[in-house]
Amino acid sequence: MKIRFCGAAREVTGSKHLLMLNDKRILLDCGMYQGPRKESFAKNNAYPFDPRSIDSMILSHAHIDHCGNIPALSHKGFKGKIYSTLATKDLASYMLMDSAMIQARDMEYIKKHEKANKPNQAPIEPLYTVEDVKEAMTQFVGVEYEKAFPVEDGLAACFYDAGHILGSAITHFVVYDKEKNQRFTMAYTGDIGRRSLPILKDPQYLPQTDYLIIESTYGDRFHEPIEDVQAQLADIVNKTAQKGGKILIPAFALERTQELIYYFNELSKNKAIPQIPIFVDSPLSVKLSDVFKAHPECFDEATRKLIHGKENPFGFGTLKYISDPEDSKKLNSYKGPCIIISASGMAEHGRIVHHLKNNIEDPKATVLFVGYQADRTLGRKLVEGLKVINIFGKQYKVNANIVKMDAFSGHADRSDLIDFVSNIKGLKKIFIVHGEEQQSLTFAAHLKELGYDAYVPKFAEEVEI
Ligand SMILES: [Zn+2]
C-alpha cells in the first residue's frame, strides 16, 4: 500500500490523504484550504491526483477544513461512496450548503466591487454550487460507531469516537495488500478532541495499530484546564449584567455554539448567572443545534442524564434561537442586559459584525472571544487591543470591554496526544499531519525521544508501507 499526503501536510487546513491499495484509491477527507483568497483559490483547485480516479472516500468529521472540498471533487468526476458517521453526514449537508452560499455571496461582492477596478483580472469562480452539494450528498453512506464495514477489496474500516465535534471519528483499518500478501492495521485520527469537553464522549483508545496518521494542531502546546470555563463565564456575565450591558460572543456555528448553550444552561439552572435572555442569532447555528438534538447516541453520560431527566440542554427558558433577519435586527433596539451568541467566530462576516457595529462604542458592553483569532481578522484586531476599528467602511471607537478566554479548544494538546499514542499497542510508524510545520516537527521530535518512529511528510509526498 502507498499513502500520498495531498493536504494538511506541514500545515493545518485542506486535509486530504490518498491510500493506494490493490489497484483502488481511497481518499481520507477532502478538506478546503483556508487562507488568503488567491492562495486558497489556487490550492483548492489543484489536486495531486485525478478526482475521477478515486474509488471511495472516508470522512472524519464535518469541519470545512476536512469536508469542504467534497462537492468540488464530485463535480470533477468522483462518483464513489463517502463513508462517515451518521451525525457527520447530517452536519456535513448543512455545512456544505452554507459554504456554497457563502461562496456565491463572495462572488457577487467581487464582481460588483473588484471587477470595476481590475477588468482584466482572470475571474475567480466558486469551487462549487448548491447543486453540486445536493449531488455530493447522494454519495454519503452513514455508518455507526464501532461497526466494521468493507470499503474496498482488502480494506475494512471501523469508526471510533474522536471526541472532537459531534460525529467526529477516528478510522481504524484492517488492510490486506494482495500484491505483497501482507496483512496489517492502520488508523487515521482526523482531529482528536480533549477529555471532559461538554456534550461529547471522550476520545476512544484504539485496538492494535501498526501505522498511524495523527493530527498535531497543538503538538507542542498545553491548554488551560477546561474545569475553569464555567466560573470564568459566570464572572464575565455577572459583571456585564450588573452594568446593564450586552455580552456579545462571536462563535462558530458548529460545536462552540452548542458548548456555550450547554454551559449557559448549567449556569442558569444553578443560578450562577442572572435570568437574562440568551439569543443564538445565526440561521446555521439553529439548524446545527437541531442536528445535535437528533443524535443523542453521540452524547456523554452527563448530557444523556439531562435528556433522560426530560431536560433539554439545547433549549431552556431564557434561550431563544433566531433565524429570521428581521428578528435579528430587532435585537438592536433591545434594552437591558442580554447574551448574544452569533457567527462567525472570528467576526469576519455574519450577523455578529452588525451586533459589534451597534455595541462596540458602548462602555457597558462586553465582547467575549472564545476561539482562535487568525491574523488580520476583525476578531484579532479587537483581541490585540486596537482602540479604533473599521466596520463596513466606517470607523468606530472600541469602548466595550474586550475579553478572551483561552480555556476553550476542541483539539487535544500535547499531553492528550501522547496519552492517545501511548495507549496503542504495536505501533510501527507514526505519520504526523495537520499542524503548522513547527508544531508537527516538535511533536515528532518528542515522540522520537519516547522511542517511536515518527515522520512528518511533505505535501504530495508518497510513502510505501
Ligand atoms: Zn476539526
CSV table of C-alpha atoms and ligand atoms in Angstrom, one decimal:
chain,number,residue,atom,x,y,z
A,1,MET,CA,0.0,0.0,0.0
A,2,LYS,CA,1.1,3.5,-0.7
A,3,ILE,CA,0.0,6.7,1.1
A,4,ARG,CA,0.2,10.1,-0.6
A,5,PHE,CA,-0.2,13.2,1.6
A,6,CYS,CA,-2.3,15.6,-0.5
A,7,GLY,CA,-3.1,18.3,2.0
A,8,ALA,CA,-2.6,19.4,5.6
A,9,ALA,CA,1.0,18.2,5.3
A,10,ARG,CA,3.1,20.7,7.4
A,11,GLU,CA,0.0,23.0,7.5
A,12,VAL,CA,-3.4,22.9,9.2
A,13,THR,CA,-6.2,23.2,6.7
A,14,GLY,CA,-7.1,21.3,3.5
A,15,SER,CA,-6.9,17.7,4.9
A,16,LYS,CA,-6.5,15.0,2.1
A,17,HIS,CA,-4.6,11.8,2.3
A,18,LEU,CA,-4.7,9.2,-0.5
A,19,LEU,CA,-4.5,5.4,0.1
A,20,MET,CA,-3.5,3.3,-2.9
A,21,LEU,CA,-4.2,-0.4,-2.4
A,22,ASN,CA,-4.9,-3.4,-4.7
A,23,ASP,CA,-5.5,-1.1,-7.7
A,24,LYS,CA,-8.0,1.0,-5.7
A,25,ARG,CA,-7.7,4.6,-4.5
A,26,ILE,CA,-9.3,5.7,-1.2
A,27,LEU,CA,-9.3,9.3,-0.1
A,28,LEU,CA,-9.2,10.2,3.6
A,29,ASP,CA,-11.0,13.6,3.9
A,30,CYS,CA,-11.3,16.2,1.2
A,31,GLY,CA,-10.9,19.5,3.2
A,32,MET,CA,-10.9,23.0,2.0
A,33,TYR,CA,-7.7,25.0,2.3
A,34,GLN,CA,-8.5,28.2,4.2
A,35,GLY,CA,-6.2,31.2,3.8
A,36,PRO,CA,-5.8,34.4,1.8
A,37,ARG,CA,-8.3,34.4,-1.2
A,38,LYS,CA,-5.9,33.9,-4.2
A,39,GLU,CA,-3.8,31.3,-2.5
A,40,SER,CA,-6.9,29.4,-1.4
A,41,PHE,CA,-8.3,29.5,-4.9
A,42,ALA,CA,-5.1,28.1,-6.4
A,43,LYS,CA,-4.7,25.4,-3.7
A,44,ASN,CA,-8.3,24.3,-3.7
A,45,ASN,CA,-8.3,23.9,-7.5
A,46,ALA,CA,-5.1,21.8,-7.7
A,47,TYR,CA,-5.3,18.2,-6.7
A,48,PRO,CA,-2.2,16.0,-6.7
A,49,PHE,CA,-4.4,13.2,-8.2
A,50,ASP,CA,-7.2,12.8,-10.7
A,51,PRO,CA,-10.6,13.2,-9.0
A,52,ARG,CA,-12.1,10.7,-11.4
A,53,SER,CA,-9.6,8.0,-10.2
A,54,ILE,CA,-10.9,8.0,-6.6
A,55,ASP,CA,-12.9,4.9,-5.8
A,56,SER,CA,-14.2,5.8,-2.4
A,57,MET,CA,-13.8,8.3,0.5
A,58,ILE,CA,-13.8,8.2,4.3
A,59,LEU,CA,-14.8,11.5,6.0
A,60,SER,CA,-13.5,12.0,9.6
A,61,HIS,CA,-15.8,14.9,10.6
A,62,ALA,CA,-17.9,17.9,9.3
A,63,HIS,CA,-15.4,20.8,9.8
A,64,ILE,CA,-14.9,22.6,6.5
A,65,ASP,CA,-11.1,22.0,6.5
A,66,HIS,CA,-11.9,18.3,6.4
A,67,CYS,CA,-15.1,18.1,4.2
A,68,GLY,CA,-15.2,21.5,2.4
A,69,ASN,CA,-14.0,20.4,-1.0
A,70,ILE,CA,-16.1,17.2,-1.4
A,71,PRO,CA,-18.7,18.9,-3.7
A,72,ALA,CA,-15.9,20.2,-5.9
A,73,LEU,CA,-14.4,16.6,-6.1
A,74,SER,CA,-17.8,15.2,-7.1
A,75,HIS,CA,-18.2,18.0,-9.6
A,76,LYS,CA,-14.9,17.0,-11.1
A,77,GLY,CA,-15.9,13.4,-11.6
A,78,PHE,CA,-15.6,11.5,-8.2
A,79,LYS,CA,-18.6,9.1,-8.2
A,80,GLY,CA,-17.8,6.7,-5.3
A,81,LYS,CA,-19.2,6.3,-1.9
A,82,ILE,CA,-18.4,8.7,1.0
A,83,TYR,CA,-18.4,6.9,4.4
A,84,SER,CA,-18.9,8.9,7.6
A,85,THR,CA,-20.7,8.6,10.9
A,86,LEU,CA,-24.5,9.3,10.8
A,87,ALA,CA,-24.1,12.6,12.7
A,88,THR,CA,-21.3,13.7,10.3
A,89,LYS,CA,-23.5,13.0,7.3
A,90,ASP,CA,-26.2,15.3,8.7
A,91,LEU,CA,-23.9,18.1,9.8
A,92,ALA,CA,-22.0,18.0,6.5
A,93,SER,CA,-25.1,18.6,4.5
A,94,TYR,CA,-25.7,22.0,6.3
A,95,MET,CA,-22.0,22.9,6.5
A,96,LEU,CA,-21.5,22.3,2.8
A,97,MET,CA,-24.7,24.1,1.8
A,98,ASP,CA,-23.6,27.1,3.9
A,99,SER,CA,-20.2,27.0,2.3
A,100,ALA,CA,-21.8,27.1,-1.2
A,101,MET,CA,-23.9,30.0,-0.3
A,102,ILE,CA,-21.0,32.0,1.2
A,103,GLN,CA,-19.0,31.4,-2.0
A,104,ALA,CA,-21.9,32.6,-4.1
A,105,ARG,CA,-22.2,35.7,-2.0
A,106,ASP,CA,-18.5,36.4,-2.1
A,107,MET,CA,-18.5,36.1,-5.9
A,108,GLU,CA,-21.3,38.6,-6.1
A,109,TYR,CA,-19.3,41.0,-4.0
A,110,ILE,CA,-16.1,40.5,-6.0
A,111,LYS,CA,-18.0,41.0,-9.3
A,112,LYS,CA,-19.5,44.3,-8.0
A,113,HIS,CA,-16.6,45.8,-6.2
A,114,GLU,CA,-13.4,44.5,-7.8
A,115,LYS,CA,-14.2,43.8,-11.4
A,116,ALA,CA,-14.8,47.6,-12.0
A,117,ASN,CA,-11.2,48.3,-10.8
A,118,LYS,CA,-9.5,45.4,-12.4
A,119,PRO,CA,-11.4,44.5,-15.6
A,120,ASN,CA,-8.5,42.3,-17.0
A,121,GLN,CA,-8.1,40.1,-13.9
A,122,ALA,CA,-9.0,36.4,-14.5
A,123,PRO,CA,-12.3,35.6,-12.8
A,124,ILE,CA,-12.3,33.6,-9.6
A,125,GLU,CA,-15.2,31.1,-9.7
A,126,PRO,CA,-16.9,29.5,-6.7
A,127,LEU,CA,-15.4,26.0,-6.0
A,128,TYR,CA,-19.0,24.6,-6.2
A,129,THR,CA,-22.6,25.5,-6.2
A,130,VAL,CA,-25.7,24.4,-4.2
A,131,GLU,CA,-26.5,21.9,-6.9
A,132,ASP,CA,-23.1,20.3,-6.5
A,133,VAL,CA,-23.7,19.9,-2.8
A,134,LYS,CA,-27.0,18.2,-3.4
A,135,GLU,CA,-25.3,15.8,-5.8
A,136,ALA,CA,-22.4,15.0,-3.4
A,137,MET,CA,-24.8,14.4,-0.5
A,138,THR,CA,-26.3,11.4,-2.5
A,139,GLN,CA,-22.9,9.7,-2.3
A,140,PHE,CA,-22.8,9.7,1.5
A,141,VAL,CA,-23.3,6.4,3.5
A,142,GLY,CA,-23.8,6.9,7.2
A,143,VAL,CA,-22.2,4.2,9.4
A,144,GLU,CA,-22.5,3.7,13.2
A,145,TYR,CA,-19.5,3.8,15.6
A,146,GLU,CA,-17.7,0.6,16.3
A,147,LYS,CA,-19.3,-1.4,13.4
A,148,ALA,CA,-16.7,-2.6,10.9
A,149,PHE,CA,-17.6,-2.2,7.3
A,150,PRO,CA,-15.9,-3.1,3.9
A,151,VAL,CA,-14.6,-0.1,1.9
A,152,GLU,CA,-12.8,-1.8,-1.0
A,153,ASP,CA,-11.3,-5.2,-1.7
A,154,GLY,CA,-8.7,-5.8,1.0
A,155,LEU,CA,-9.8,-2.8,3.2
A,156,ALA,CA,-12.2,-2.8,6.1
A,157,ALA,CA,-12.8,0.2,8.3
A,158,CYS,CA,-14.3,0.9,11.7
A,159,PHE,CA,-15.2,4.3,13.3
A,160,TYR,CA,-14.2,5.2,16.9
A,161,ASP,CA,-15.3,8.3,18.7
A,162,ALA,CA,-12.7,11.1,18.3
A,163,GLY,CA,-14.4,13.4,20.9
A,164,HIS,CA,-13.6,16.5,18.8
A,165,ILE,CA,-17.1,17.6,17.5
A,166,LEU,CA,-20.4,15.8,17.2
A,167,GLY,CA,-20.0,12.8,14.9
A,168,SER,CA,-16.1,13.1,14.7
A,169,ALA,CA,-14.4,9.7,14.1
A,170,ILE,CA,-11.0,8.1,14.2
A,171,THR,CA,-10.9,5.4,11.5
A,172,HIS,CA,-9.2,2.1,12.2
A,173,PHE,CA,-8.4,0.0,9.1
A,174,VAL,CA,-7.7,-3.7,8.7
A,175,VAL,CA,-5.6,-4.0,5.5
A,176,TYR,CA,-4.8,-6.9,3.2
A,177,ASP,CA,-2.2,-6.0,0.5
A,178,LYS,CA,-2.7,-8.7,-2.2
A,179,GLU,CA,0.4,-7.8,-4.2
A,180,LYS,CA,2.7,-8.2,-1.2
A,181,ASN,CA,0.5,-10.8,0.5
A,182,GLN,CA,0.7,-8.6,3.6
A,183,ARG,CA,-1.8,-8.0,6.4
A,184,PHE,CA,-1.6,-5.0,8.8
A,185,THR,CA,-3.7,-2.5,10.7
A,186,MET,CA,-3.7,1.3,10.3
A,187,ALA,CA,-5.6,4.3,11.7
A,188,TYR,CA,-6.3,7.9,10.7
A,189,THR,CA,-7.2,10.2,13.6
A,190,GLY,CA,-8.9,13.1,11.8
A,191,ASP,CA,-8.9,15.7,14.6
A,192,ILE,CA,-8.7,14.4,18.2
A,193,GLY,CA,-10.7,16.1,20.9
A,194,ARG,CA,-10.0,16.7,24.6
A,195,ARG,CA,-11.2,14.8,27.6
A,196,SER,CA,-14.1,16.4,29.5
A,197,LEU,CA,-15.5,18.5,26.7
A,198,PRO,CA,-19.1,19.2,27.3
A,199,ILE,CA,-21.8,17.1,25.4
A,200,LEU,CA,-19.3,14.8,23.7
A,201,LYS,CA,-17.8,11.5,24.8
A,202,ASP,CA,-14.1,11.4,25.4
A,203,PRO,CA,-11.8,10.2,22.6
A,204,GLN,CA,-11.7,6.4,22.4
A,205,TYR,CA,-8.5,4.4,22.6
A,206,LEU,CA,-7.7,2.2,19.6
A,207,PRO,CA,-7.2,-1.5,19.1
A,208,GLN,CA,-3.7,-2.7,18.0
A,209,THR,CA,-2.5,-0.4,15.2
A,210,ASP,CA,0.7,-0.8,13.1
A,211,TYR,CA,0.6,2.5,11.3
A,212,LEU,CA,-0.9,5.8,12.5
A,213,ILE,CA,-1.7,9.1,10.7
A,214,ILE,CA,-2.2,11.6,13.5
A,215,GLU,CA,-3.1,15.3,13.7
A,216,SER,CA,-0.7,17.7,15.6
A,217,THR,CA,-2.6,21.1,15.7
A,218,TYR,CA,-1.4,21.5,19.4
A,219,GLY,CA,1.5,19.1,19.2
A,220,ASP,CA,3.7,21.5,21.1
A,221,ARG,CA,1.2,23.2,23.4
A,222,PHE,CA,-0.7,22.7,26.6
A,223,HIS,CA,-4.3,24.0,27.2
A,224,GLU,CA,-5.7,25.8,30.2
A,225,PRO,CA,-7.8,23.4,32.3
A,226,ILE,CA,-11.4,23.0,31.0
A,227,GLU,CA,-12.8,22.9,34.6
A,228,ASP,CA,-12.3,26.7,34.9
A,229,VAL,CA,-14.7,27.5,32.0
A,230,GLN,CA,-18.0,27.8,33.8
A,231,ALA,CA,-16.6,30.0,36.6
A,232,GLN,CA,-14.9,32.3,34.1
A,233,LEU,CA,-18.1,32.6,32.0
A,234,ALA,CA,-20.2,33.3,35.1
A,235,ASP,CA,-17.9,36.1,36.2
A,236,ILE,CA,-18.0,37.8,32.8
A,237,VAL,CA,-21.8,37.6,32.6
A,238,ASN,CA,-22.3,38.9,36.1
A,239,LYS,CA,-20.0,41.9,35.8
A,240,THR,CA,-21.6,42.9,32.5
A,241,ALA,CA,-25.2,42.4,33.6
A,242,GLN,CA,-24.6,44.5,36.7
A,243,LYS,CA,-23.6,47.4,34.5
A,244,GLY,CA,-26.7,46.8,32.3
A,245,GLY,CA,-24.6,45.9,29.2
A,246,LYS,CA,-24.9,43.3,26.5
A,247,ILE,CA,-22.5,40.4,26.1
A,248,LEU,CA,-21.6,39.6,22.5
A,249,ILE,CA,-20.0,36.3,21.8
A,250,PRO,CA,-18.6,35.6,18.2
A,251,ALA,CA,-18.7,31.8,17.9
A,252,PHE,CA,-18.5,29.2,15.2
A,253,ALA,CA,-21.9,27.7,14.5
A,254,LEU,CA,-20.7,24.1,14.8
A,255,GLU,CA,-19.8,22.8,18.3
A,256,ARG,CA,-18.6,26.0,20.0
A,257,THR,CA,-22.1,27.5,19.9
A,258,GLN,CA,-23.7,24.3,21.3
A,259,GLU,CA,-21.0,24.1,24.0
A,260,LEU,CA,-21.8,27.7,25.1
A,261,ILE,CA,-25.5,26.8,25.2
A,262,TYR,CA,-24.7,23.8,27.3
A,263,TYR,CA,-22.6,25.9,29.8
A,264,PHE,CA,-25.2,28.6,30.0
A,265,ASN,CA,-27.9,26.1,30.7
A,266,GLU,CA,-25.9,24.7,33.6
A,267,LEU,CA,-25.1,28.3,34.9
A,268,SER,CA,-28.7,29.4,34.6
A,269,LYS,CA,-30.0,26.2,36.3
A,270,ASN,CA,-27.6,26.7,39.2
A,271,LYS,CA,-28.5,30.4,39.5
A,272,ALA,CA,-24.8,31.3,38.9
A,273,ILE,CA,-25.9,33.9,36.4
A,274,PRO,CA,-29.0,36.2,36.4
A,275,GLN,CA,-32.0,35.1,34.3
A,276,ILE,CA,-31.2,37.4,31.3
A,277,PRO,CA,-32.2,36.4,27.7
A,278,ILE,CA,-29.7,34.4,25.7
A,279,PHE,CA,-30.1,34.8,21.9
A,280,VAL,CA,-28.5,32.4,19.4
A,281,ASP,CA,-28.6,34.6,16.4
A,282,SER,CA,-27.4,32.5,13.4
A,283,PRO,CA,-29.5,30.5,11.0
A,284,LEU,CA,-26.8,27.9,10.6
A,285,SER,CA,-26.4,27.5,14.4
A,286,VAL,CA,-30.1,26.9,14.7
A,287,LYS,CA,-30.0,24.1,12.1
A,288,LEU,CA,-26.9,22.5,13.5
A,289,SER,CA,-28.4,22.6,17.1
A,290,ASP,CA,-31.3,20.6,15.6
A,291,VAL,CA,-28.8,18.0,14.3
A,292,PHE,CA,-27.3,17.8,17.8
A,293,LYS,CA,-30.8,17.0,19.3
A,294,ALA,CA,-31.2,14.3,16.6
A,295,HIS,CA,-28.0,12.4,17.7
A,296,PRO,CA,-28.1,11.6,21.4
A,297,GLU,CA,-26.0,8.5,20.6
A,298,CYS,CA,-23.0,10.8,20.4
A,299,PHE,CA,-23.6,12.4,23.9
A,300,ASP,CA,-21.6,11.8,27.0
A,301,GLU,CA,-23.1,10.4,30.2
A,302,ALA,CA,-23.9,13.8,31.8
A,303,THR,CA,-25.8,15.0,28.7
A,304,ARG,CA,-27.7,11.8,28.4
A,305,LYS,CA,-28.7,12.1,32.0
A,306,LEU,CA,-30.1,15.6,31.4
A,307,ILE,CA,-32.2,14.3,28.5
A,308,HIS,CA,-33.5,11.3,30.5
A,309,GLY,CA,-34.5,13.8,33.2
A,310,LYS,CA,-36.6,15.5,30.5
A,311,GLU,CA,-34.2,18.5,30.4
A,312,ASN,CA,-33.3,19.9,27.1
A,313,PRO,CA,-29.7,21.2,27.2
A,314,PHE,CA,-30.2,22.9,23.8
A,315,GLY,CA,-33.4,24.7,24.7
A,316,PHE,CA,-34.2,26.2,28.1
A,317,GLY,CA,-36.3,29.1,29.5
A,318,THR,CA,-34.1,32.1,28.7
A,319,LEU,CA,-32.7,30.8,25.4
A,320,LYS,CA,-34.1,32.0,22.1
A,321,TYR,CA,-33.0,30.9,18.6
A,322,ILE,CA,-33.2,33.5,15.9
A,323,SER,CA,-33.3,32.6,12.1
A,324,ASP,CA,-35.3,35.5,10.6
A,325,PRO,CA,-33.2,38.5,9.7
A,326,GLU,CA,-36.0,40.9,10.9
A,327,ASP,CA,-35.9,39.3,14.4
A,328,SER,CA,-32.1,39.7,14.3
A,329,LYS,CA,-32.5,43.4,13.6
A,330,LYS,CA,-34.9,43.8,16.5
A,331,LEU,CA,-32.0,42.9,18.8
A,332,ASN,CA,-30.5,46.4,18.0
A,333,SER,CA,-33.3,48.1,20.0
A,334,TYR,CA,-33.4,45.6,22.8
A,335,LYS,CA,-32.7,47.4,26.1
A,336,GLY,CA,-31.0,45.9,29.1
A,337,PRO,CA,-28.5,43.1,29.6
A,338,CYS,CA,-28.6,40.0,27.4
A,339,ILE,CA,-26.2,37.5,25.8
A,340,ILE,CA,-25.9,37.3,22.0
A,341,ILE,CA,-24.1,34.3,20.5
A,342,SER,CA,-23.6,34.8,16.8
A,343,ALA,CA,-21.3,33.7,13.9
A,344,SER,CA,-18.7,34.0,12.6
A,345,GLY,CA,-16.2,33.1,15.3
A,346,MET,CA,-13.5,35.5,14.1
A,347,ALA,CA,-16.1,38.3,13.5
A,348,GLU,CA,-15.2,38.4,9.8
A,349,HIS,CA,-18.7,38.0,8.4
A,350,GLY,CA,-22.2,37.1,9.5
A,351,ARG,CA,-24.6,38.8,11.9
A,352,ILE,CA,-22.1,39.3,14.7
A,353,VAL,CA,-20.5,42.1,12.6
A,354,HIS,CA,-23.8,44.1,12.8
A,355,HIS,CA,-24.0,43.5,16.6
A,356,LEU,CA,-20.4,44.7,17.0
A,357,LYS,CA,-21.1,47.8,15.0
A,358,ASN,CA,-24.1,48.6,17.2
A,359,ASN,CA,-22.4,47.9,20.6
A,360,ILE,CA,-18.7,48.4,20.2
A,361,GLU,CA,-18.9,52.0,21.4
A,362,ASP,CA,-20.9,51.1,24.5
A,363,PRO,CA,-18.7,51.1,27.6
A,364,LYS,CA,-21.2,48.8,29.4
A,365,ALA,CA,-20.9,46.1,26.7
A,366,THR,CA,-18.6,43.1,26.7
A,367,VAL,CA,-17.3,41.3,23.6
A,368,LEU,CA,-16.1,37.8,24.6
A,369,PHE,CA,-13.9,35.8,22.3
A,370,VAL,CA,-13.9,32.0,22.8
A,371,GLY,CA,-11.8,30.8,19.9
A,372,TYR,CA,-8.6,31.2,17.9
A,373,GLN,CA,-8.5,34.6,16.0
A,374,ALA,CA,-6.5,34.4,12.8
A,375,ASP,CA,-4.2,37.1,11.7
A,376,ARG,CA,-5.8,40.2,10.0
A,377,THR,CA,-9.4,39.3,11.1
A,378,LEU,CA,-11.6,41.8,13.0
A,379,GLY,CA,-11.5,39.4,15.9
A,380,ARG,CA,-7.7,39.5,16.1
A,381,LYS,CA,-7.7,43.3,15.9
A,382,LEU,CA,-10.1,43.6,18.9
A,383,VAL,CA,-8.2,40.9,20.9
A,384,GLU,CA,-4.9,42.8,20.2
A,385,GLY,CA,-6.4,45.9,21.8
A,386,LEU,CA,-7.0,48.2,18.8
A,387,LYS,CA,-8.8,51.4,20.0
A,388,VAL,CA,-10.4,52.3,16.7
A,389,ILE,CA,-11.7,49.7,14.2
A,390,ASN,CA,-13.2,49.8,10.8
A,391,ILE,CA,-16.6,48.1,10.2
A,392,PHE,CA,-18.3,48.4,6.7
A,393,GLY,CA,-16.1,51.3,5.8
A,394,LYS,CA,-16.8,53.4,8.9
A,395,GLN,CA,-14.6,53.9,12.0
A,396,TYR,CA,-15.8,53.0,15.5
A,397,LYS,CA,-14.2,53.6,18.9
A,398,VAL,CA,-13.7,50.5,20.9
A,399,ASN,CA,-15.3,51.4,24.3
A,400,ALA,CA,-16.7,47.9,25.0
A,401,ASN,CA,-14.8,45.6,27.3
A,402,ILE,CA,-12.9,43.0,25.2
A,403,VAL,CA,-12.3,39.6,26.9
A,404,LYS,CA,-10.6,36.5,25.5
A,405,MET,CA,-11.0,33.1,27.1
A,406,ASP,CA,-8.3,30.5,26.3
A,407,ALA,CA,-9.8,27.5,28.0
A,408,PHE,CA,-12.0,26.6,25.0
A,409,SER,CA,-10.4,24.3,22.5
A,410,GLY,CA,-11.8,21.2,20.6
A,411,HIS,CA,-8.3,19.8,20.0
A,412,ALA,CA,-6.1,17.6,22.1
A,413,ASP,CA,-3.0,19.2,23.4
A,414,ARG,CA,0.4,17.6,23.5
A,415,SER,CA,-0.3,15.7,26.7
A,416,ASP,CA,-3.6,14.4,25.3
A,417,LEU,CA,-1.9,13.3,22.0
A,418,ILE,CA,0.9,11.5,23.9
A,419,ASP,CA,-1.7,9.8,26.1
A,420,PHE,CA,-3.6,8.7,23.0
A,421,VAL,CA,-0.5,7.3,21.2
A,422,SER,CA,0.9,5.6,24.3
A,423,ASN,CA,-2.3,3.6,24.7
A,424,ILE,CA,-1.9,2.0,21.2
A,425,LYS,CA,-0.2,-1.4,21.1
A,426,GLY,CA,2.3,-2.5,18.4
A,427,LEU,CA,2.9,0.9,16.7
A,428,LYS,CA,5.5,0.6,14.0
A,429,LYS,CA,5.4,4.0,12.5
A,430,ILE,CA,3.6,7.4,13.0
A,431,PHE,CA,2.9,9.9,10.3
A,432,ILE,CA,2.3,13.4,11.6
A,433,VAL,CA,-0.1,15.7,9.7
A,434,HIS,CA,-2.5,18.7,10.3
A,435,GLY,CA,-0.2,21.1,12.2
A,436,GLU,CA,1.8,24.1,11.4
A,437,GLU,CA,5.3,22.9,10.4
A,438,GLN,CA,6.9,23.8,13.7
A,439,GLN,CA,4.2,22.1,15.8
A,440,SER,CA,4.4,18.9,13.8
A,441,LEU,CA,8.3,18.8,13.8
A,442,THR,CA,8.5,19.4,17.6
A,443,PHE,CA,5.8,16.8,18.2
A,444,ALA,CA,7.7,14.3,16.1
A,445,ALA,CA,10.9,15.1,18.0
A,446,HIS,CA,9.1,14.5,21.2
A,447,LEU,CA,7.7,11.1,20.0
A,448,LYS,CA,11.2,10.1,18.9
A,449,GLU,CA,12.5,10.8,22.4
A,450,LEU,CA,9.9,8.4,23.7
A,451,GLY,CA,11.2,5.7,21.3
A,452,TYR,CA,8.6,6.0,18.5
A,453,ASP,CA,9.4,6.0,14.7
A,454,ALA,CA,7.7,9.4,13.8
A,455,TYR,CA,7.8,11.1,10.5
A,456,VAL,CA,6.4,14.5,9.2
A,457,PRO,CA,5.6,14.1,5.4
A,458,LYS,CA,5.7,17.0,3.0
A,459,PHE,CA,2.9,18.0,0.6
A,460,ALA,CA,2.4,15.4,-2.2
A,461,GLU,CA,5.0,13.1,-0.7
A,462,GLU,CA,4.3,9.3,-1.1
A,463,VAL,CA,5.3,6.6,1.3
A,464,GLU,CA,5.2,2.9,0.9
A,465,ILE,CA,4.0,0.5,3.6
B,1,ZN,ZN,-11.9,19.7,13.2
